[in-house]
JSON list of C-alpha atoms in Angstrom, two decimals:
[
{"chain": "A", "resi": 41, "resn": "UNK", "atom": "CA", "xyz": [-106.68, -25.24, -93.84]},
{"chain": "A", "resi": 42, "resn": "UNK", "atom": "CA", "xyz": [-106.05, -27.07, -97.09]},
{"chain": "A", "resi": 43, "resn": "UNK", "atom": "CA", "xyz": [-108.69, -27.84, -99.77]},
{"chain": "A", "resi": 44, "resn": "UNK", "atom": "CA", "xyz": [-107.12, -31.14, -100.99]},
{"chain": "A", "resi": 45, "resn": "UNK", "atom": "CA", "xyz": [-105.26, -34.16, -99.29]},
{"chain": "A", "resi": 46, "resn": "UNK", "atom": "CA", "xyz": [-102.74, -35.77, -101.43]},
{"chain": "A", "resi": 47, "resn": "UNK", "atom": "CA", "xyz": [-101.76, -39.34, -101.68]},
{"chain": "A", "resi": 48, "resn": "UNK", "atom": "CA", "xyz": [-98.97, -41.07, -103.43]},
{"chain": "A", "resi": 49, "resn": "UNK", "atom": "CA", "xyz": [-99.80, -42.71, -106.69]},
{"chain": "A", "resi": 50, "resn": "UNK", "atom": "CA", "xyz": [-98.78, -46.42, -106.63]},
{"chain": "A", "resi": 51, "resn": "UNK", "atom": "CA", "xyz": [-97.56, -46.26, -110.11]},
{"chain": "A", "resi": 52, "resn": "UNK", "atom": "CA", "xyz": [-94.97, -43.53, -109.06]},
{"chain": "A", "resi": 53, "resn": "UNK", "atom": "CA", "xyz": [-96.26, -41.09, -111.51]},
{"chain": "A", "resi": 54, "resn": "UNK", "atom": "CA", "xyz": [-97.40, -38.28, -109.36]},
{"chain": "A", "resi": 55, "resn": "UNK", "atom": "CA", "xyz": [-99.79, -37.80, -106.64]},
{"chain": "A", "resi": 56, "resn": "UNK", "atom": "CA", "xyz": [-103.64, -38.05, -106.45]},
{"chain": "A", "resi": 57, "resn": "UNK", "atom": "CA", "xyz": [-105.42, -35.09, -104.79]},
{"chain": "A", "resi": 58, "resn": "UNK", "atom": "CA", "xyz": [-108.70, -35.66, -103.05]},
{"chain": "A", "resi": 59, "resn": "UNK", "atom": "CA", "xyz": [-111.01, -32.60, -102.53]},
{"chain": "A", "resi": 60, "resn": "UNK", "atom": "CA", "xyz": [-112.47, -31.57, -99.26]},
{"chain": "A", "resi": 61, "resn": "UNK", "atom": "CA", "xyz": [-115.91, -31.72, -101.04]},
{"chain": "A", "resi": 62, "resn": "UNK", "atom": "CA", "xyz": [-115.39, -35.41, -101.60]},
{"chain": "A", "resi": 63, "resn": "UNK", "atom": "CA", "xyz": [-114.93, -36.18, -97.92]},
{"chain": "A", "resi": 64, "resn": "UNK", "atom": "CA", "xyz": [-118.01, -33.95, -97.30]},
{"chain": "A", "resi": 65, "resn": "UNK", "atom": "CA", "xyz": [-120.02, -35.93, -99.80]},
{"chain": "A", "resi": 66, "resn": "UNK", "atom": "CA", "xyz": [-118.86, -39.33, -98.31]},
{"chain": "A", "resi": 67, "resn": "UNK", "atom": "CA", "xyz": [-119.72, -38.29, -94.88]},
{"chain": "A", "resi": 68, "resn": "UNK", "atom": "CA", "xyz": [-123.21, -37.01, -95.71]},
{"chain": "A", "resi": 69, "resn": "UNK", "atom": "CA", "xyz": [-124.09, -40.06, -97.94]},
{"chain": "A", "resi": 70, "resn": "UNK", "atom": "CA", "xyz": [-122.85, -42.29, -94.95]},
{"chain": "A", "resi": 71, "resn": "UNK", "atom": "CA", "xyz": [-125.36, -40.57, -92.69]},
{"chain": "A", "resi": 72, "resn": "UNK", "atom": "CA", "xyz": [-128.15, -41.54, -95.07]},
{"chain": "A", "resi": 73, "resn": "UNK", "atom": "CA", "xyz": [-127.38, -45.16, -94.25]},
{"chain": "A", "resi": 74, "resn": "UNK", "atom": "CA", "xyz": [-127.59, -44.87, -90.50]},
{"chain": "A", "resi": 75, "resn": "UNK", "atom": "CA", "xyz": [-131.28, -45.79, -89.37]},
{"chain": "A", "resi": 76, "resn": "UNK", "atom": "CA", "xyz": [-133.19, -43.50, -87.23]},
{"chain": "A", "resi": 77, "resn": "UNK", "atom": "CA", "xyz": [-131.57, -40.27, -88.31]},
{"chain": "A", "resi": 78, "resn": "UNK", "atom": "CA", "xyz": [-133.43, -37.11, -89.67]},
{"chain": "A", "resi": 79, "resn": "UNK", "atom": "CA", "xyz": [-131.91, -34.13, -91.02]},
{"chain": "A", "resi": 80, "resn": "UNK", "atom": "CA", "xyz": [-134.48, -31.68, -89.65]},
{"chain": "A", "resi": 81, "resn": "UNK", "atom": "CA", "xyz": [-137.17, -31.69, -86.89]},
{"chain": "A", "resi": 82, "resn": "UNK", "atom": "CA", "xyz": [-139.96, -31.00, -89.50]},
{"chain": "A", "resi": 83, "resn": "UNK", "atom": "CA", "xyz": [-139.20, -34.14, -91.25]},
{"chain": "A", "resi": 84, "resn": "UNK", "atom": "CA", "xyz": [-138.60, -36.37, -88.18]},
{"chain": "A", "resi": 85, "resn": "UNK", "atom": "CA", "xyz": [-140.82, -39.49, -88.09]},
{"chain": "A", "resi": 86, "resn": "UNK", "atom": "CA", "xyz": [-142.04, -40.95, -84.84]},
{"chain": "A", "resi": 87, "resn": "UNK", "atom": "CA", "xyz": [-139.63, -43.90, -84.82]},
{"chain": "A", "resi": 88, "resn": "UNK", "atom": "CA", "xyz": [-136.58, -41.68, -85.34]},
{"chain": "A", "resi": 89, "resn": "UNK", "atom": "CA", "xyz": [-134.38, -41.18, -82.46]},
{"chain": "A", "resi": 90, "resn": "UNK", "atom": "CA", "xyz": [-131.71, -38.70, -83.80]},
{"chain": "A", "resi": 91, "resn": "UNK", "atom": "CA", "xyz": [-131.96, -35.28, -85.49]},
{"chain": "A", "resi": 92, "resn": "UNK", "atom": "CA", "xyz": [-129.00, -33.89, -87.28]},
{"chain": "A", "resi": 93, "resn": "UNK", "atom": "CA", "xyz": [-128.53, -30.32, -86.12]},
{"chain": "A", "resi": 94, "resn": "UNK", "atom": "CA", "xyz": [-125.70, -29.39, -88.62]},
{"chain": "A", "resi": 95, "resn": "UNK", "atom": "CA", "xyz": [-125.16, -32.53, -90.77]},
{"chain": "A", "resi": 96, "resn": "UNK", "atom": "CA", "xyz": [-121.49, -32.47, -91.59]},
{"chain": "A", "resi": 97, "resn": "UNK", "atom": "CA", "xyz": [-118.58, -30.02, -91.06]},
{"chain": "A", "resi": 98, "resn": "UNK", "atom": "CA", "xyz": [-115.36, -31.20, -92.77]},
{"chain": "A", "resi": 99, "resn": "UNK", "atom": "CA", "xyz": [-111.78, -29.86, -92.63]},
{"chain": "A", "resi": 100, "resn": "UNK", "atom": "CA", "xyz": [-108.40, -30.74, -93.33]},
{"chain": "A", "resi": 101, "resn": "UNK", "atom": "CA", "xyz": [-105.60, -29.87, -91.11]},
{"chain": "A", "resi": 102, "resn": "UNK", "atom": "CA", "xyz": [-102.03, -31.16, -91.03]},
{"chain": "A", "resi": 103, "resn": "UNK", "atom": "CA", "xyz": [-102.87, -33.97, -93.44]},
{"chain": "A", "resi": 104, "resn": "UNK", "atom": "CA", "xyz": [-105.79, -35.33, -91.44]},
{"chain": "A", "resi": 105, "resn": "UNK", "atom": "CA", "xyz": [-109.49, -35.10, -92.37]},
{"chain": "A", "resi": 106, "resn": "UNK", "atom": "CA", "xyz": [-111.51, -33.93, -89.34]},
{"chain": "A", "resi": 107, "resn": "UNK", "atom": "CA", "xyz": [-115.30, -34.58, -89.60]},
{"chain": "A", "resi": 108, "resn": "UNK", "atom": "CA", "xyz": [-117.61, -33.02, -87.06]},
{"chain": "A", "resi": 109, "resn": "UNK", "atom": "CA", "xyz": [-121.28, -34.08, -86.85]},
{"chain": "A", "resi": 110, "resn": "UNK", "atom": "CA", "xyz": [-123.78, -32.30, -84.51]},
{"chain": "A", "resi": 111, "resn": "UNK", "atom": "CA", "xyz": [-126.88, -34.38, -83.33]},
{"chain": "A", "resi": 112, "resn": "UNK", "atom": "CA", "xyz": [-130.03, -33.82, -81.32]},
{"chain": "A", "resi": 113, "resn": "UNK", "atom": "CA", "xyz": [-131.05, -37.12, -79.55]},
{"chain": "A", "resi": 114, "resn": "UNK", "atom": "CA", "xyz": [-134.56, -38.00, -78.28]},
{"chain": "A", "resi": 115, "resn": "UNK", "atom": "CA", "xyz": [-134.64, -38.71, -74.71]},
{"chain": "A", "resi": 116, "resn": "UNK", "atom": "CA", "xyz": [-134.28, -42.47, -73.77]},
{"chain": "A", "resi": 117, "resn": "UNK", "atom": "CA", "xyz": [-131.84, -43.27, -76.79]},
{"chain": "A", "resi": 118, "resn": "UNK", "atom": "CA", "xyz": [-128.61, -44.88, -75.85]},
{"chain": "A", "resi": 119, "resn": "UNK", "atom": "CA", "xyz": [-126.17, -42.09, -76.59]},
{"chain": "A", "resi": 120, "resn": "UNK", "atom": "CA", "xyz": [-123.12, -44.25, -76.81]},
{"chain": "A", "resi": 121, "resn": "UNK", "atom": "CA", "xyz": [-124.79, -46.56, -79.38]},
{"chain": "A", "resi": 122, "resn": "UNK", "atom": "CA", "xyz": [-126.06, -43.69, -81.43]},
{"chain": "A", "resi": 123, "resn": "UNK", "atom": "CA", "xyz": [-122.77, -41.75, -81.62]},
{"chain": "A", "resi": 124, "resn": "UNK", "atom": "CA", "xyz": [-120.95, -45.16, -82.24]},
{"chain": "A", "resi": 125, "resn": "UNK", "atom": "CA", "xyz": [-123.22, -46.13, -85.10]},
{"chain": "A", "resi": 126, "resn": "UNK", "atom": "CA", "xyz": [-122.71, -42.62, -86.79]},
{"chain": "A", "resi": 127, "resn": "UNK", "atom": "CA", "xyz": [-118.90, -42.89, -86.18]},
{"chain": "A", "resi": 128, "resn": "UNK", "atom": "CA", "xyz": [-118.74, -46.54, -87.57]},
{"chain": "A", "resi": 129, "resn": "UNK", "atom": "CA", "xyz": [-120.67, -45.65, -90.76]},
{"chain": "A", "resi": 130, "resn": "UNK", "atom": "CA", "xyz": [-118.54, -42.60, -91.64]},
{"chain": "A", "resi": 131, "resn": "UNK", "atom": "CA", "xyz": [-115.34, -44.55, -90.96]},
{"chain": "A", "resi": 132, "resn": "UNK", "atom": "CA", "xyz": [-116.48, -47.32, -93.23]},
{"chain": "A", "resi": 133, "resn": "UNK", "atom": "CA", "xyz": [-117.31, -44.96, -96.01]},
{"chain": "A", "resi": 134, "resn": "UNK", "atom": "CA", "xyz": [-113.88, -43.40, -95.78]},
{"chain": "A", "resi": 135, "resn": "UNK", "atom": "CA", "xyz": [-112.12, -46.53, -95.61]},
{"chain": "A", "resi": 136, "resn": "UNK", "atom": "CA", "xyz": [-113.85, -48.04, -98.62]},
{"chain": "A", "resi": 137, "resn": "UNK", "atom": "CA", "xyz": [-113.19, -44.85, -100.70]},
{"chain": "A", "resi": 138, "resn": "UNK", "atom": "CA", "xyz": [-109.70, -43.90, -99.66]},
{"chain": "A", "resi": 139, "resn": "UNK", "atom": "CA", "xyz": [-108.05, -46.93, -97.82]},
{"chain": "A", "resi": 140, "resn": "UNK", "atom": "CA", "xyz": [-105.11, -44.87, -96.51]},
{"chain": "A", "resi": 141, "resn": "UNK", "atom": "CA", "xyz": [-106.24, -41.42, -95.54]},
{"chain": "A", "resi": 142, "resn": "UNK", "atom": "CA", "xyz": [-105.81, -40.41, -91.79]},
{"chain": "A", "resi": 143, "resn": "UNK", "atom": "CA", "xyz": [-109.19, -39.11, -90.52]},
{"chain": "A", "resi": 144, "resn": "UNK", "atom": "CA", "xyz": [-110.90, -38.10, -87.17]},
{"chain": "A", "resi": 145, "resn": "UNK", "atom": "CA", "xyz": [-114.70, -38.40, -86.66]},
{"chain": "A", "resi": 146, "resn": "UNK", "atom": "CA", "xyz": [-116.23, -36.56, -83.95]},
{"chain": "A", "resi": 147, "resn": "UNK", "atom": "CA", "xyz": [-119.89, -36.75, -83.11]},
{"chain": "A", "resi": 148, "resn": "UNK", "atom": "CA", "xyz": [-121.36, -34.20, -80.62]},
{"chain": "A", "resi": 149, "resn": "UNK", "atom": "CA", "xyz": [-124.80, -34.50, -78.93]},
{"chain": "A", "resi": 150, "resn": "UNK", "atom": "CA", "xyz": [-125.99, -30.96, -78.87]},
{"chain": "A", "resi": 151, "resn": "UNK", "atom": "CA", "xyz": [-129.20, -31.51, -76.89]},
{"chain": "A", "resi": 152, "resn": "UNK", "atom": "CA", "xyz": [-131.91, -33.97, -75.89]},
{"chain": "A", "resi": 153, "resn": "UNK", "atom": "CA", "xyz": [-135.27, -33.51, -77.45]}
]
């Protein structure tokens, strides 16, 4: 497991290293932009449909950033739509920040609440 992912500098003067903490922060901030998500059941509001069980786990393996998000979903919520919204938001956040880093975003529904 690596702590950094390296990309070539366009000026050909070395490499740029991006830390695992940066990807973790990007994914966490992206989750703040998804409507209807709460990070704990104590702070969950009536109109929220998704609770983040363990907000974000990020690893770098073989030059690929792997992001894993665990969620609890309220019964009656469209699971496909909820997981797609989370994946899209994290994907957009990574593409805006890095443009060329390969990544894999997995959203796992732990339970129905």
